[in-house]
PDB file of C-alpha atoms and ligand atoms in Angstrom:
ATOM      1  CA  UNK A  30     -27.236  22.768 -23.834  1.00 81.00           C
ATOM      2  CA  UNK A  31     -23.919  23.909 -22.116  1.00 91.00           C
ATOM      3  CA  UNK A  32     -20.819  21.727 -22.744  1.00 90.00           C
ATOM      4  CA  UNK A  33     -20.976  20.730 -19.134  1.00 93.00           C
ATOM      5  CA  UNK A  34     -24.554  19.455 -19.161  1.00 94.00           C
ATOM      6  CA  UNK A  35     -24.031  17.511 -22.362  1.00 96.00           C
ATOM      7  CA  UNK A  36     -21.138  15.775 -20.927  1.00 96.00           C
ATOM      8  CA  UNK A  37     -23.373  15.314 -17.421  1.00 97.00           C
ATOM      9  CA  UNK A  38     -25.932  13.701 -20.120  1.00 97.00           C
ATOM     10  CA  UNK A  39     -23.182  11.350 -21.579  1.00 97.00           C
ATOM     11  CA  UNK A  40     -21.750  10.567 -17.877  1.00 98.00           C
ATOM     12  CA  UNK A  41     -25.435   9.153 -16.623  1.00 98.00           C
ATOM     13  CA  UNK A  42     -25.499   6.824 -19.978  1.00 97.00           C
ATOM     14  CA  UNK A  43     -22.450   5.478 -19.169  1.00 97.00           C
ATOM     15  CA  UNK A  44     -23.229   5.380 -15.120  1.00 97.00           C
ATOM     16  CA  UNK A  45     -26.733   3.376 -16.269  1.00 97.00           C
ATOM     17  CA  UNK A  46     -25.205   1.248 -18.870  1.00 95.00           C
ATOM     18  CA  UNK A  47     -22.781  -1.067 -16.572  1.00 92.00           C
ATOM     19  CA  UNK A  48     -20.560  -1.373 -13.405  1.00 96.00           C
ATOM     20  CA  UNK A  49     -19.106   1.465 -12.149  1.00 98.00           C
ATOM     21  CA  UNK A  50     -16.607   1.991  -9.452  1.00 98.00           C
ATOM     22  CA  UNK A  51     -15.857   5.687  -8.164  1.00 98.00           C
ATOM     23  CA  UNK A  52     -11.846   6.210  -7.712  1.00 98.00           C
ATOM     24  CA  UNK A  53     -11.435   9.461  -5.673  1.00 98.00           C
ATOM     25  CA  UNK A  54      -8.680  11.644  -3.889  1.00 97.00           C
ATOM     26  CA  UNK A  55      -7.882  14.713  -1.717  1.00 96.00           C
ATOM     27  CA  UNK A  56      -9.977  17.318  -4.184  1.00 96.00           C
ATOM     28  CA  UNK A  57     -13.107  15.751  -3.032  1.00 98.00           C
ATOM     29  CA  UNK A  58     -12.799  16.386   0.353  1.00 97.00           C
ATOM     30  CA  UNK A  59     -11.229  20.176  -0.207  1.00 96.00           C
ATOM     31  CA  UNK A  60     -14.793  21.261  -0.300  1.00 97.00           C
ATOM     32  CA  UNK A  61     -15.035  20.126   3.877  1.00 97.00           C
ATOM     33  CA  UNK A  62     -12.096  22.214   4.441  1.00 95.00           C
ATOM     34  CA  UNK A  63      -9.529  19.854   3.999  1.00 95.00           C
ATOM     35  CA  UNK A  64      -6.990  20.935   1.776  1.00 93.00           C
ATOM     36  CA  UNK A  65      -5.307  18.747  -1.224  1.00 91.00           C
ATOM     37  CA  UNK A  66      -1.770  19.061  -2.020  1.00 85.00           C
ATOM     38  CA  UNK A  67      -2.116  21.890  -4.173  1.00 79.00           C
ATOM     39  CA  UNK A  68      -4.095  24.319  -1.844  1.00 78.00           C
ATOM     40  CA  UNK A  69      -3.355  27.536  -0.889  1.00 80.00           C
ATOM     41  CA  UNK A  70      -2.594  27.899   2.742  1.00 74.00           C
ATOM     42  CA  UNK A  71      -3.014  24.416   3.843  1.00 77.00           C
ATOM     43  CA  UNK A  72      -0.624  22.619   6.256  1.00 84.00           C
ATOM     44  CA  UNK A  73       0.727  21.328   2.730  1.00 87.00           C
ATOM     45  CA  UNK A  74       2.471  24.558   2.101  1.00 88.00           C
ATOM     46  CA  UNK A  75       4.467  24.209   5.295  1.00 89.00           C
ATOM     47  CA  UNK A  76       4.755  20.435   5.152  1.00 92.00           C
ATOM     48  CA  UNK A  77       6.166  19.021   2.387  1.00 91.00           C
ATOM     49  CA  UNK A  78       4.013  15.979   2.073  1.00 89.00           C
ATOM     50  CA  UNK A  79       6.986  13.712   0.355  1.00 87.00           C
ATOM     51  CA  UNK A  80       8.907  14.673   2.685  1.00 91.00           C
ATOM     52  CA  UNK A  81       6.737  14.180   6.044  1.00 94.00           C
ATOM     53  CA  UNK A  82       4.874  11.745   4.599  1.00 94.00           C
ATOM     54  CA  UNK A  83       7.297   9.335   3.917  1.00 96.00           C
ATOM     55  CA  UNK A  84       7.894   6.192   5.918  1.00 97.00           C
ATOM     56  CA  UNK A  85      11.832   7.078   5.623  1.00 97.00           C
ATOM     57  CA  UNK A  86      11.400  10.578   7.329  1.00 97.00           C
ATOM     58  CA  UNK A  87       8.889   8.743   9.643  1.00 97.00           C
ATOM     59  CA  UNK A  88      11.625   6.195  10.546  1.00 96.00           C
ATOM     60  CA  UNK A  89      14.724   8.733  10.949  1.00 96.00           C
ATOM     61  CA  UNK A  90      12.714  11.089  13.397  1.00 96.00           C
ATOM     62  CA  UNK A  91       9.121  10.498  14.148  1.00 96.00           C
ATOM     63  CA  UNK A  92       8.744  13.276  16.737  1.00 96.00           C
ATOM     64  CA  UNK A  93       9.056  16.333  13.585  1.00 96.00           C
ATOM     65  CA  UNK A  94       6.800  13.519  11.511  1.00 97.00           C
ATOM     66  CA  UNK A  95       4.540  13.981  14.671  1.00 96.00           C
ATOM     67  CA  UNK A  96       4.370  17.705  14.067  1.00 94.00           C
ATOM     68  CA  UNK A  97       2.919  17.185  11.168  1.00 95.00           C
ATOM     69  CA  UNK A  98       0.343  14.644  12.396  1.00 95.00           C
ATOM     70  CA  UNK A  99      -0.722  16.423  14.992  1.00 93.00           C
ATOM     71  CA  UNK A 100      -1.966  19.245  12.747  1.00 92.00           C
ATOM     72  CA  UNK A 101      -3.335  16.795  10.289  1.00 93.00           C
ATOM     73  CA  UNK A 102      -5.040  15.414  13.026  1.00 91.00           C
ATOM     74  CA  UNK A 103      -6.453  18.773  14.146  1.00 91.00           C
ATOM     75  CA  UNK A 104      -7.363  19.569  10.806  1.00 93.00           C
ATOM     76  CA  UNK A 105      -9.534  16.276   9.769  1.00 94.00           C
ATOM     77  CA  UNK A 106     -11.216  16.942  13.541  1.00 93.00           C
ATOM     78  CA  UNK A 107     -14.729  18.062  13.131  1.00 96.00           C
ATOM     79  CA  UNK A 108     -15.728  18.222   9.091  1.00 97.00           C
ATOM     80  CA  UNK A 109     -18.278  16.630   7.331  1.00 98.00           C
ATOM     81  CA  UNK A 110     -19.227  15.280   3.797  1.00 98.00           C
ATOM     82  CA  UNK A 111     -20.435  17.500   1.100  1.00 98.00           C
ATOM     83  CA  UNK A 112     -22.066  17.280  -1.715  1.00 98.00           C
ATOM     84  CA  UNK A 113     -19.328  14.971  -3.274  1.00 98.00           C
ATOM     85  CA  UNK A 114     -19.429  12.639  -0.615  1.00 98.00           C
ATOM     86  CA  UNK A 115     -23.345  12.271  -0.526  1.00 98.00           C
ATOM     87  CA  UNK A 116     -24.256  11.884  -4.238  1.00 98.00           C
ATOM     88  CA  UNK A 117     -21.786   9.566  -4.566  1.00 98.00           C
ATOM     89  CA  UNK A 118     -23.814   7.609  -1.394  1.00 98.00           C
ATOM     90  CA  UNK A 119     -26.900   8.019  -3.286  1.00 98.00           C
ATOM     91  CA  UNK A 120     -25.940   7.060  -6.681  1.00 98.00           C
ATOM     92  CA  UNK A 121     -24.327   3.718  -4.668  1.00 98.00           C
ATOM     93  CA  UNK A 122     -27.724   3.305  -2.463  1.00 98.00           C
ATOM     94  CA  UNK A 123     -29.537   2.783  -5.892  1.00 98.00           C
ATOM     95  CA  UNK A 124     -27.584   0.425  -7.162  1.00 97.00           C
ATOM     96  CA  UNK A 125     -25.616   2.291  -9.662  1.00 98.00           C
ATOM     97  CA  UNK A 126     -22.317   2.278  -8.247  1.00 98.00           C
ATOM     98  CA  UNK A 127     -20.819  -0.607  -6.936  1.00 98.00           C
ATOM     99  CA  UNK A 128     -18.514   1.251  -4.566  1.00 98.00           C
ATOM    100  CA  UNK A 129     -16.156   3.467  -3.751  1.00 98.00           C
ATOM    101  CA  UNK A 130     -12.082   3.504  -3.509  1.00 98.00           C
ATOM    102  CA  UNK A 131     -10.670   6.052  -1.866  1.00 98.00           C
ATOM    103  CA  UNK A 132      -7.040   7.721  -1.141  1.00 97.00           C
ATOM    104  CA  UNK A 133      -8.473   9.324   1.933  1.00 97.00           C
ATOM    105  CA  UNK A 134      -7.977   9.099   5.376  1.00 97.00           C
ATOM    106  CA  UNK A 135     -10.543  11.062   6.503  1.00 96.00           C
ATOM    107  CA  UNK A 136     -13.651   8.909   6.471  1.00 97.00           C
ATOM    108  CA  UNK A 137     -15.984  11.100   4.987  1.00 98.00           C
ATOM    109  CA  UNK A 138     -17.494   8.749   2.220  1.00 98.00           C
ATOM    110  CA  UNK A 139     -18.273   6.506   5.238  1.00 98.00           C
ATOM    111  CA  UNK A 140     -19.871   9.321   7.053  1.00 98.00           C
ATOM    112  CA  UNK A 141     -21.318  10.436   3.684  1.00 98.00           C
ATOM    113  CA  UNK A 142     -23.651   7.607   3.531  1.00 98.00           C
ATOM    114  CA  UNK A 143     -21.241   5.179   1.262  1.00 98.00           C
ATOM    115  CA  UNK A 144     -21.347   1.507   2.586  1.00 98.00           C
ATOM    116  CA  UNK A 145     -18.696  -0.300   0.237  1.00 98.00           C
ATOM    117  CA  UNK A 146     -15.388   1.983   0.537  1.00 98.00           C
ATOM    118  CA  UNK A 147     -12.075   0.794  -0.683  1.00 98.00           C
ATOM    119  CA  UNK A 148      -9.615   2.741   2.223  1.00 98.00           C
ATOM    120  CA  UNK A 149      -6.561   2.348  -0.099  1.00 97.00           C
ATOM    121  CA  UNK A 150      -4.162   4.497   2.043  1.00 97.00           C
ATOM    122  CA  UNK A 151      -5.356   3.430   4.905  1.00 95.00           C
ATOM    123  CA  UNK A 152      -6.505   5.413   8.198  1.00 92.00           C
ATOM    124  CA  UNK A 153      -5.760   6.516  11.213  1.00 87.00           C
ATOM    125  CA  UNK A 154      -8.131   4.165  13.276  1.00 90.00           C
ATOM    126  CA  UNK A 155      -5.172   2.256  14.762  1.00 94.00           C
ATOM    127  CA  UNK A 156      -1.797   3.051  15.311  1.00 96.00           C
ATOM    128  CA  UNK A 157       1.014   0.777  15.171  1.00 96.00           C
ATOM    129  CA  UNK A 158       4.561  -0.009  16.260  1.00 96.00           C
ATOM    130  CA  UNK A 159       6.807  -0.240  13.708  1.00 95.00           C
ATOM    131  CA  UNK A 160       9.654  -1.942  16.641  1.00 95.00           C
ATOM    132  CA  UNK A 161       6.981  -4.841  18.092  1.00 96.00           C
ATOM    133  CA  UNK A 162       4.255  -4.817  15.834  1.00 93.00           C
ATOM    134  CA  UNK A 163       1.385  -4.454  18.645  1.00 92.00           C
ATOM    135  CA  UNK A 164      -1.568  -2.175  17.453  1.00 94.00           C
ATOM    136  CA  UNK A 165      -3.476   0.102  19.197  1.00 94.00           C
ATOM    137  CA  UNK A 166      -6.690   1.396  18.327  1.00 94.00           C
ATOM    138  CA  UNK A 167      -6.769   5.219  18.253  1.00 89.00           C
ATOM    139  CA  UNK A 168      -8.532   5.595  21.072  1.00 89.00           C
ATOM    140  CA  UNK A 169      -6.662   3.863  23.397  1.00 89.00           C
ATOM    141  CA  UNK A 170      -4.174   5.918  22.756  1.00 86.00           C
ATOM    142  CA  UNK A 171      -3.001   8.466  25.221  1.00 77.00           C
ATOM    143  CA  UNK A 172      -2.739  12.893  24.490  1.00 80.00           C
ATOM    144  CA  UNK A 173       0.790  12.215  24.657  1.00 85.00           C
ATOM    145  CA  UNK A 174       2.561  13.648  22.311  1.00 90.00           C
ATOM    146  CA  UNK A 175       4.191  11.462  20.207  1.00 94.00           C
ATOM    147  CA  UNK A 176       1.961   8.529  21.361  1.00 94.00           C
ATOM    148  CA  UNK A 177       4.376   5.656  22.320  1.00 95.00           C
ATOM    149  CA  UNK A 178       3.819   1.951  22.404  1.00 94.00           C
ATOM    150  CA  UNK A 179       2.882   0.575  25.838  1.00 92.00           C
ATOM    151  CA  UNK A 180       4.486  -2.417  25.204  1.00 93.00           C
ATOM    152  CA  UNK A 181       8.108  -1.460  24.280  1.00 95.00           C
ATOM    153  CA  UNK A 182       7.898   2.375  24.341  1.00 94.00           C
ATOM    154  CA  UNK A 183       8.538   3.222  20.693  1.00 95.00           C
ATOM    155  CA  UNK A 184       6.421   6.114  18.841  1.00 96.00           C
ATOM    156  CA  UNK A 185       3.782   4.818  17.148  1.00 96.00           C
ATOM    157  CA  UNK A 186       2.930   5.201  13.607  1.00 97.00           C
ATOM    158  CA  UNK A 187      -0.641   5.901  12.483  1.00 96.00           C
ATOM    159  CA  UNK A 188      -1.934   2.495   9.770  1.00 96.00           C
ATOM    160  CA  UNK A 189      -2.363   5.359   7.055  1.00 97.00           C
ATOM    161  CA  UNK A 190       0.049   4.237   4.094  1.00 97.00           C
ATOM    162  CA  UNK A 191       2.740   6.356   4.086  1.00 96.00           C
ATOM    163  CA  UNK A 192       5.361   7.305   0.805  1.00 95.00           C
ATOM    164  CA  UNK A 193       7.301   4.323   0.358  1.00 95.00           C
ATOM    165  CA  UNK A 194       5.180   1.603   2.061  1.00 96.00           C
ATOM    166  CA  UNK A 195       3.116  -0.994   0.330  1.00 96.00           C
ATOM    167  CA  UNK A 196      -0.253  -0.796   0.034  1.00 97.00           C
ATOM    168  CA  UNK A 197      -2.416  -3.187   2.742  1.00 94.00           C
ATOM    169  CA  UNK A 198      -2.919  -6.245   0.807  1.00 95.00           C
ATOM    170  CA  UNK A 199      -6.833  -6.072   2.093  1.00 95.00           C
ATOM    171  CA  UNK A 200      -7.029  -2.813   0.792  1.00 97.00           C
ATOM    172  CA  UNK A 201      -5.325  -4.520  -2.852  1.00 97.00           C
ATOM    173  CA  UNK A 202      -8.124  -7.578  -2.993  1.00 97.00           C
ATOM    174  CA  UNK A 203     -10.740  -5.014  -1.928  1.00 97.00           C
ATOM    175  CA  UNK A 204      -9.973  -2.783  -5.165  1.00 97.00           C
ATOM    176  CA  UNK A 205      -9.851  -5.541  -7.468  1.00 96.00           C
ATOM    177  CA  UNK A 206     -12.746  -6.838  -6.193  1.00 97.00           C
ATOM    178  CA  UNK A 207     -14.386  -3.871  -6.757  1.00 96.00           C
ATOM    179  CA  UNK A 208     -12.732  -3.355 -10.382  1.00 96.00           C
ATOM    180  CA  UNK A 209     -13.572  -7.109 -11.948  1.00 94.00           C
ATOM    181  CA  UNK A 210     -16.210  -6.503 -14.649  1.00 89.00           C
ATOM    182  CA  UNK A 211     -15.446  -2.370 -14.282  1.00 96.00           C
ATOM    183  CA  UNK A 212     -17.393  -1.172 -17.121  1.00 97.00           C
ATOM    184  CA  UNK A 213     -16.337   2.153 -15.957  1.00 97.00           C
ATOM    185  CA  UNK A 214     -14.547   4.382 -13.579  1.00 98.00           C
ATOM    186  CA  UNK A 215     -15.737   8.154 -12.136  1.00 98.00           C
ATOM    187  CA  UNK A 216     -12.110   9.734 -11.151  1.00 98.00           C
ATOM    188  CA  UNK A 217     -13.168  12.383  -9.042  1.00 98.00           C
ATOM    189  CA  UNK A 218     -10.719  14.871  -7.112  1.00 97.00           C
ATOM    190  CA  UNK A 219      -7.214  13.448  -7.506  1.00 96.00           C
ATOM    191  CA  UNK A 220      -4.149  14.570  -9.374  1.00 90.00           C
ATOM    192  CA  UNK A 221      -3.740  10.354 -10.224  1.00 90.00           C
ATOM    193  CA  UNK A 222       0.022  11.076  -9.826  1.00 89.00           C
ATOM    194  CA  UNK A 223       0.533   8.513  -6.015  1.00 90.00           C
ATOM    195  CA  UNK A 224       1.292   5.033  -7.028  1.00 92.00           C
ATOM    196  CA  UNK A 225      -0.015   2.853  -7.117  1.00 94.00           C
ATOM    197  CA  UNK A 226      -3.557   4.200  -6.986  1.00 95.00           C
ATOM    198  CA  UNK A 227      -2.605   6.271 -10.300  1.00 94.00           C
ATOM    199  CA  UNK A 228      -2.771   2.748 -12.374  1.00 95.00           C
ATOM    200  CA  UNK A 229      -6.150   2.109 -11.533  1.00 96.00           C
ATOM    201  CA  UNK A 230      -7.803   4.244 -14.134  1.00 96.00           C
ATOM    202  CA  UNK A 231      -5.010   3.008 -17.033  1.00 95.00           C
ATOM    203  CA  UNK A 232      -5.728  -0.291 -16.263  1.00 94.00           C
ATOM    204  CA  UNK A 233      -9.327  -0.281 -16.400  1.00 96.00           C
ATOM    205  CA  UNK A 234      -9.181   1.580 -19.831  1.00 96.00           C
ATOM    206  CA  UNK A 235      -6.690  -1.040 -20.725  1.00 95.00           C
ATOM    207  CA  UNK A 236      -9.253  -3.918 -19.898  1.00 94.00           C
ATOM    208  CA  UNK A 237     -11.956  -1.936 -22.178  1.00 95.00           C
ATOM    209  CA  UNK A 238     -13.534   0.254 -19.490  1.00 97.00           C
ATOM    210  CA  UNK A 239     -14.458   3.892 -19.575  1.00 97.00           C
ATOM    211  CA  UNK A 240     -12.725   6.530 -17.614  1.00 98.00           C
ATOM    212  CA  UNK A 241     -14.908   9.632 -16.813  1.00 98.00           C
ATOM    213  CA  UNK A 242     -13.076  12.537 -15.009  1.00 98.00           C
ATOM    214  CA  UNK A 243     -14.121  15.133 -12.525  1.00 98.00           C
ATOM    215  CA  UNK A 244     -12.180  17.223 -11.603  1.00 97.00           C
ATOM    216  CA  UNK A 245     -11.700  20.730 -11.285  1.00 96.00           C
ATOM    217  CA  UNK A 246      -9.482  20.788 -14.208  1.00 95.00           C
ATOM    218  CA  UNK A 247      -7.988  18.360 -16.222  1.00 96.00           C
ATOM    219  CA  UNK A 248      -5.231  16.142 -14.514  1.00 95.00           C
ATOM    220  CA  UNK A 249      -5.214  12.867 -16.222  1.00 95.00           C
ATOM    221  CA  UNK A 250      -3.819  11.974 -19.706  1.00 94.00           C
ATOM    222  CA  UNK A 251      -6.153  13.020 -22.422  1.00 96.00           C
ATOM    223  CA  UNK A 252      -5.278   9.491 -23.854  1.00 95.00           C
ATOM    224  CA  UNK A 253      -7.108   7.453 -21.184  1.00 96.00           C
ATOM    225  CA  UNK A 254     -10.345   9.981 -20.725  1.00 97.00           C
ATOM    226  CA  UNK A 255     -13.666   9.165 -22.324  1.00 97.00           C
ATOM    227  CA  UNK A 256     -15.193  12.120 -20.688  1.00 97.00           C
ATOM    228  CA  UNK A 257     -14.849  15.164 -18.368  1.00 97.00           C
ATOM    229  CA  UNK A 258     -16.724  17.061 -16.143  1.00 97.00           C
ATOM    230  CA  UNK A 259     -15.075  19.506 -15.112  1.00 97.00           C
ATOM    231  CA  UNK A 260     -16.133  21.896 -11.939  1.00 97.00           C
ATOM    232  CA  UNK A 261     -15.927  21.190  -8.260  1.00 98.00           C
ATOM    233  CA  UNK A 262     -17.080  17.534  -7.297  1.00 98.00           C
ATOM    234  CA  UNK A 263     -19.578  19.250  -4.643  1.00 98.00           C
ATOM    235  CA  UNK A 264     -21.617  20.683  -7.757  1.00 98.00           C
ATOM    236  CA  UNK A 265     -20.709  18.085 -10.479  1.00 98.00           C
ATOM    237  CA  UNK A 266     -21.767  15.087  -8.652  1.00 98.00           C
ATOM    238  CA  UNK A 267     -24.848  15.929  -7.019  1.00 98.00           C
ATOM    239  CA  UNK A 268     -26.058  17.410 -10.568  1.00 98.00           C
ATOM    240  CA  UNK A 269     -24.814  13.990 -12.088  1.00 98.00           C
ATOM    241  CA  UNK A 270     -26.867  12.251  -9.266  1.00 98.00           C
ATOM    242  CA  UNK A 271     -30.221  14.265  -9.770  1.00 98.00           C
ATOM    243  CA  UNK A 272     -30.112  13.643 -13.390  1.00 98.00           C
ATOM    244  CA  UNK A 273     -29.748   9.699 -12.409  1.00 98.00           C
ATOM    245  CA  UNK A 274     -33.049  10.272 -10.346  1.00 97.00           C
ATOM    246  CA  UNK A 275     -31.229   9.328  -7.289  1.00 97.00           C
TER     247      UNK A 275
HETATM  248  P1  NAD B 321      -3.874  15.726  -5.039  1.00 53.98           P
HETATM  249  O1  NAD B 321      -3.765  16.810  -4.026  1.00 53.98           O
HETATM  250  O2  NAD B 321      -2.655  15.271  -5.744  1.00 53.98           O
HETATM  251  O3  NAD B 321      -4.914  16.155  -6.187  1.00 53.98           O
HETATM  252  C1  NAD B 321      -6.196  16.652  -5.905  1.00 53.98           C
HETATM  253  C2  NAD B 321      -6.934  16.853  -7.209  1.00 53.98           C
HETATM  254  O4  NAD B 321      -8.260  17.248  -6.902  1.00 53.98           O
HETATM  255  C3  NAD B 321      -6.331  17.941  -8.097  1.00 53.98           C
HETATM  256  O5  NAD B 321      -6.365  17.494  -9.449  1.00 53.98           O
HETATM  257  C4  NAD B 321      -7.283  19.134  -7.876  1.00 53.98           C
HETATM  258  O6  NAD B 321      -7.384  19.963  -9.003  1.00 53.98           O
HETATM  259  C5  NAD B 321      -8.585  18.412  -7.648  1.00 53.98           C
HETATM  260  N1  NAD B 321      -9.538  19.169  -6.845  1.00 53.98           N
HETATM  261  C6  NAD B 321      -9.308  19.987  -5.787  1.00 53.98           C
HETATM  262  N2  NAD B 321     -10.472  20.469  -5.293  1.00 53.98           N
HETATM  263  C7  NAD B 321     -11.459  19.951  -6.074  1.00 53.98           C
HETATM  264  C8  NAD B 321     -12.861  20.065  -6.076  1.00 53.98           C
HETATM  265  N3  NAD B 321     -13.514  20.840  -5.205  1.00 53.98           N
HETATM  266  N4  NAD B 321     -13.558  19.381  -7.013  1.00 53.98           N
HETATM  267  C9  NAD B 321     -12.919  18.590  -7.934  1.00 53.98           C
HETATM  268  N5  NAD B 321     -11.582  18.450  -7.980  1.00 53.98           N
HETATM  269  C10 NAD B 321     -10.867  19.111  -7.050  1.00 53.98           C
HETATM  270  O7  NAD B 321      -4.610  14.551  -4.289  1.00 53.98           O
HETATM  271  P2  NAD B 321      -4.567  12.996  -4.543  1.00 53.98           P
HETATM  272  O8  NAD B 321      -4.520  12.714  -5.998  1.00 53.98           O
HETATM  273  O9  NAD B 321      -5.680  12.449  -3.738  1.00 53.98           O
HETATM  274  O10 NAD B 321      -3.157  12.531  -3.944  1.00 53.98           O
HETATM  275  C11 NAD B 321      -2.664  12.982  -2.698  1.00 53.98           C
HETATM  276  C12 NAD B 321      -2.493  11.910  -1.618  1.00 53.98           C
HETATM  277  O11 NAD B 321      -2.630  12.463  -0.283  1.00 53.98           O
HETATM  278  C13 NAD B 321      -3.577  10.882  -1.652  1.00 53.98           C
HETATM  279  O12 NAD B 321      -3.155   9.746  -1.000  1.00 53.98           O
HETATM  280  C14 NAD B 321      -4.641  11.614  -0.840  1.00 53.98           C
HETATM  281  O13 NAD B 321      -5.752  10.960  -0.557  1.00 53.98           O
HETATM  282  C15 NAD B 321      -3.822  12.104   0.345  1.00 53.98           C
HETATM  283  N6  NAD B 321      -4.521  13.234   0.959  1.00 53.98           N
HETATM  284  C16 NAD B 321      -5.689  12.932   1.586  1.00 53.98           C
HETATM  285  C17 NAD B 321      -6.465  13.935   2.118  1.00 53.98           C
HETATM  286  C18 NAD B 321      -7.771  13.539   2.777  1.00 53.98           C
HETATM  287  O14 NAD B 321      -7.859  12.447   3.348  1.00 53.98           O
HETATM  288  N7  NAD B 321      -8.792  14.372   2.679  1.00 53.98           N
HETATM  289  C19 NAD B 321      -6.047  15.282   2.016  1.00 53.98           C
HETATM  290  C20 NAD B 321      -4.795  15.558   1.370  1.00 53.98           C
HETATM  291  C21 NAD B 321      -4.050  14.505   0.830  1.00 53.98           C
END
């Protein structure tokens, strides 16, 4: 048996054996064509994302933030789920996931099939004024360019969490709902490195849980990982979810 289908073997004992919670990031979604951080070619490369991304450079001059957006906009426009996405659905449709938590904005675990999704960043769904506080949903929102409040005329901010803004307390009581009685965790496509999202898998290992990781090659501390499959989460996951029977 290859190394990787031994470890698939030991991932669906531990998926069967108790509660587990998927924790996932940018890599799963690469294989729809939207890139992670670390991509080559992406609008990453010409956007430093701690730089555009953070609520600072959002608040000092939203309309080169807006850039940015824009072309993040463009580039969530029009992609589906993959494989990733839809075996994680499955494997949650049978019972033996409790749900998902993601760091993305793009809504493809939703359109993947995945009812109980943890938006922990946020998404761009409704925008908001950061001067009067109304909120508008995206929709409503006019192809102006950058879209401005109608009540006091400010540039609206998308309610995706940017660098340096707390996390939405829903989105907080969601995840630990989600966690209590986490026998397990499946880390799948992120680097672990944004806080506060990275704690999730330390503190479930600290509370006696199990962390398994795919990703396409190692990224969290050896010291917290039970198990790895490593590969891309399109081919890892479905194969994890057929040998479930799901
Ligand atoms: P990251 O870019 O820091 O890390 C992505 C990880 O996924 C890396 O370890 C990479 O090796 C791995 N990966 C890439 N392609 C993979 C694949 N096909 N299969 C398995 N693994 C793969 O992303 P992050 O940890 O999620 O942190 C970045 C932040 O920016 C998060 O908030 C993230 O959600 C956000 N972001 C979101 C999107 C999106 O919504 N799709 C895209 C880019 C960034």
């Amino acid at each position: 048996m290859s190394p990787l289908n031994e470890a698939l073997e030991m991932a669906a004992n531990i998926i069967r054996a108790g509660n587990v919670v998927a924790l996932t990031g940018a890599g799963v979604s690469t294989e729809s064509g939207i890139p992670d951080f670390r991509s080559k070619g992406g609008l990453w490369e010409r956007f430093d994302p701690y730089d555009y991304a953070h609520i600072a450079s959002f608040r000092q001059n939203p309309e080169r933030v807006w850039k940015m957006l824009a072309e993040l906009r463009e580039t969530l426009t029009g992609k589906q789920p993959n494989g990733a996405h839809t075996a994680l659905a499955r494997m949650e449709a049978s019972g033996l996931l409790k749900g998902v938590i993601t760091q993305n904005i793009d809504g493809l675990h939703q359109a993947g099939g995945s009812r109980r999704v943890v938006e922990f960043h946020g998404n761009g769904q409704t925008l908001s004024c950061l001067e009067c506080r109304e909120s508008v949903p995206r929709e409503a929102v006019s192809d102006q360019m950058p879209p401005r409040c109608g009540q006091c005329g400010a540039i609206l901010k998308p309610d995706v969490v940017f660098f340096g803004e707390e996390i939405p307390s829903q989105a907080i009581w969601g995840s630990e709902e989600l966690l209590d009685n986490a026998d397990a965790v499946l880390v799948c496509g992120t680097s672990a490195e944004v806080y506060p999202a990275s704690q999730i898998p330390q503190v479930v290992k600290m509370r006696g849980g199990k962390i398994i990781e795919c990703n396409l090659s190692p990224a969290l501390n050896a010291s917290i990982v039970d198990l790895r499959l490593l590969g891309k989460a399109g081919e890892t996951l479905p194969a994890l979810a057929d040998l479930l029977g799901v």
